[in-house]
PDB file of C-alpha atoms in Angstrom:
ATOM      1  CA  UNK A   1     122.545  31.296 -56.154  1.00 79.00           C
ATOM      2  CA  UNK A   2     121.015  31.607 -52.704  1.00 90.00           C
ATOM      3  CA  UNK A   3     120.052  28.643 -50.536  1.00 91.00           C
ATOM      4  CA  UNK A   4     116.314  28.961 -51.215  1.00 94.00           C
ATOM      5  CA  UNK A   5     116.919  28.772 -54.962  1.00 95.00           C
ATOM      6  CA  UNK A   6     119.288  25.812 -54.481  1.00 95.00           C
ATOM      7  CA  UNK A   7     116.644  23.960 -52.488  1.00 95.00           C
ATOM      8  CA  UNK A   8     114.045  24.675 -55.182  1.00 96.00           C
ATOM      9  CA  UNK A   9     116.340  23.301 -57.901  1.00 97.00           C
ATOM     10  CA  UNK A  10     117.035  20.168 -55.837  1.00 97.00           C
ATOM     11  CA  UNK A  11     113.285  19.766 -55.243  1.00 97.00           C
ATOM     12  CA  UNK A  12     112.711  19.987 -59.004  1.00 97.00           C
ATOM     13  CA  UNK A  13     115.402  17.365 -59.452  1.00 97.00           C
ATOM     14  CA  UNK A  14     113.555  15.114 -56.970  1.00 96.00           C
ATOM     15  CA  UNK A  15     110.339  15.521 -58.937  1.00 96.00           C
ATOM     16  CA  UNK A  16     112.182  14.604 -62.136  1.00 97.00           C
ATOM     17  CA  UNK A  17     113.780  11.540 -60.516  1.00 97.00           C
ATOM     18  CA  UNK A  18     110.320  10.372 -59.507  1.00 96.00           C
ATOM     19  CA  UNK A  19     109.032  10.953 -63.056  1.00 95.00           C
ATOM     20  CA  UNK A  20     111.890   8.779 -64.305  1.00 96.00           C
ATOM     21  CA  UNK A  21     110.926   6.171 -61.681  1.00 96.00           C
ATOM     22  CA  UNK A  22     114.391   6.295 -60.139  1.00 97.00           C
ATOM     23  CA  UNK A  23     112.971   7.161 -56.708  1.00 96.00           C
ATOM     24  CA  UNK A  24     109.652   6.940 -54.946  1.00 93.00           C
ATOM     25  CA  UNK A  25     108.428   9.484 -52.470  1.00 91.00           C
ATOM     26  CA  UNK A  26     107.614   7.989 -49.095  1.00 89.00           C
ATOM     27  CA  UNK A  27     105.346   9.663 -46.543  1.00 91.00           C
ATOM     28  CA  UNK A  28     107.195  12.205 -44.451  1.00 91.00           C
ATOM     29  CA  UNK A  29     109.993  12.721 -46.989  1.00 92.00           C
ATOM     30  CA  UNK A  30     110.426  15.707 -49.258  1.00 95.00           C
ATOM     31  CA  UNK A  31     111.459  15.706 -52.891  1.00 96.00           C
ATOM     32  CA  UNK A  32     114.613  17.532 -51.833  1.00 95.00           C
ATOM     33  CA  UNK A  33     115.571  14.895 -49.298  1.00 95.00           C
ATOM     34  CA  UNK A  34     114.775  12.049 -51.684  1.00 96.00           C
ATOM     35  CA  UNK A  35     116.894  13.656 -54.419  1.00 96.00           C
ATOM     36  CA  UNK A  36     119.889  14.156 -52.136  1.00 96.00           C
ATOM     37  CA  UNK A  37     119.599  10.616 -50.771  1.00 95.00           C
ATOM     38  CA  UNK A  38     119.489   9.245 -54.316  1.00 96.00           C
ATOM     39  CA  UNK A  39     122.519  11.243 -55.461  1.00 95.00           C
ATOM     40  CA  UNK A  40     124.599  10.167 -52.482  1.00 95.00           C
ATOM     41  CA  UNK A  41     123.571   6.526 -52.882  1.00 95.00           C
ATOM     42  CA  UNK A  42     124.293   6.684 -56.619  1.00 92.00           C
ATOM     43  CA  UNK A  43     127.833   7.857 -55.832  1.00 91.00           C
ATOM     44  CA  UNK A  44     128.192   5.300 -53.026  1.00 91.00           C
ATOM     45  CA  UNK A  45     128.612   7.967 -50.364  1.00 92.00           C
ATOM     46  CA  UNK A  46     127.053   8.431 -46.975  1.00 92.00           C
ATOM     47  CA  UNK A  47     125.034  11.624 -46.857  1.00 92.00           C
ATOM     48  CA  UNK A  48     126.493  13.956 -44.210  1.00 90.00           C
ATOM     49  CA  UNK A  49     124.079  14.953 -41.470  1.00 90.00           C
ATOM     50  CA  UNK A  50     123.954  18.259 -39.671  1.00 92.00           C
ATOM     51  CA  UNK A  51     126.077  20.199 -42.144  1.00 93.00           C
ATOM     52  CA  UNK A  52     125.095  23.180 -44.292  1.00 94.00           C
ATOM     53  CA  UNK A  53     123.668  22.537 -47.759  1.00 94.00           C
ATOM     54  CA  UNK A  54     126.729  24.064 -49.422  1.00 93.00           C
ATOM     55  CA  UNK A  55     129.019  21.552 -47.669  1.00 93.00           C
ATOM     56  CA  UNK A  56     126.697  18.685 -48.647  1.00 94.00           C
ATOM     57  CA  UNK A  57     126.793  19.748 -52.299  1.00 94.00           C
ATOM     58  CA  UNK A  58     130.574  20.199 -52.275  1.00 92.00           C
ATOM     59  CA  UNK A  59     130.871  16.608 -51.013  1.00 92.00           C
ATOM     60  CA  UNK A  60     128.889  15.504 -54.067  1.00 92.00           C
ATOM     61  CA  UNK A  61     131.096  17.724 -56.221  1.00 91.00           C
ATOM     62  CA  UNK A  62     134.199  15.922 -55.008  1.00 89.00           C
ATOM     63  CA  UNK A  63     132.588  12.588 -55.927  1.00 88.00           C
ATOM     64  CA  UNK A  64     131.722  13.856 -59.399  1.00 87.00           C
ATOM     65  CA  UNK A  65     135.291  14.988 -59.985  1.00 87.00           C
ATOM     66  CA  UNK A  66     136.803  11.709 -58.833  1.00 83.00           C
ATOM     67  CA  UNK A  67     134.319   9.220 -60.314  1.00 81.00           C
ATOM     68  CA  UNK A  68     133.234  10.847 -63.550  1.00 74.00           C
ATOM     69  CA  UNK A  69     136.614  12.186 -64.617  1.00 72.00           C
ATOM     70  CA  UNK A  70     135.375  15.681 -65.420  1.00 72.00           C
ATOM     71  CA  UNK A  71     137.796  18.375 -66.536  1.00 75.00           C
ATOM     72  CA  UNK A  72     137.329  20.402 -63.362  1.00 73.00           C
ATOM     73  CA  UNK A  73     139.284  19.929 -60.163  1.00 76.00           C
ATOM     74  CA  UNK A  74     136.705  21.563 -57.933  1.00 79.00           C
ATOM     75  CA  UNK A  75     132.950  22.074 -58.291  1.00 85.00           C
ATOM     76  CA  UNK A  76     131.132  24.606 -56.156  1.00 90.00           C
ATOM     77  CA  UNK A  77     127.606  24.018 -54.843  1.00 93.00           C
ATOM     78  CA  UNK A  78     125.931  25.741 -57.791  1.00 94.00           C
ATOM     79  CA  UNK A  79     127.963  23.797 -60.354  1.00 92.00           C
ATOM     80  CA  UNK A  80     126.933  20.531 -58.674  1.00 93.00           C
ATOM     81  CA  UNK A  81     123.252  21.427 -58.924  1.00 95.00           C
ATOM     82  CA  UNK A  82     123.684  22.488 -62.556  1.00 93.00           C
ATOM     83  CA  UNK A  83     125.526  19.244 -63.345  1.00 91.00           C
ATOM     84  CA  UNK A  84     122.709  17.053 -62.042  1.00 94.00           C
ATOM     85  CA  UNK A  85     119.984  19.243 -63.551  1.00 95.00           C
ATOM     86  CA  UNK A  86     121.616  18.870 -66.970  1.00 94.00           C
ATOM     87  CA  UNK A  87     122.209  15.153 -66.459  1.00 92.00           C
ATOM     88  CA  UNK A  88     118.547  14.485 -65.615  1.00 95.00           C
ATOM     89  CA  UNK A  89     117.160  17.249 -67.844  1.00 94.00           C
ATOM     90  CA  UNK A  90     115.578  19.390 -65.159  1.00 93.00           C
ATOM     91  CA  UNK A  91     114.484  22.895 -66.160  1.00 78.00           C
TER      92      UNK A  91
END
C-alpha cells in the first residue's frame, strides 16, 4: 500500500473514532493526526515526531505485539492499519 492510501485509511479511522465519540476534532487538526494521537495514547506511547509514516506505524505495531499478545512477532505498516481498521470497523 502506498503512503497516500495509508493516510486515507488512517483518515477514515479518525472519522470513525469521532463517530464513536472516542475523539473530537479540534480546529487545526486533521482526522489523520487525531487518529494517530489517539492510537498512541491508547497504547500509552509517545508519538514519534519527524519520522516517516512507516516508522510511526511500525512503532504502533510493536506495541500491539507486546500488549495484545497477538500471534505475530512483527507487524508491518499495512498490517497495523488493517488491525485498527478491523478493530474499529472501518471500511
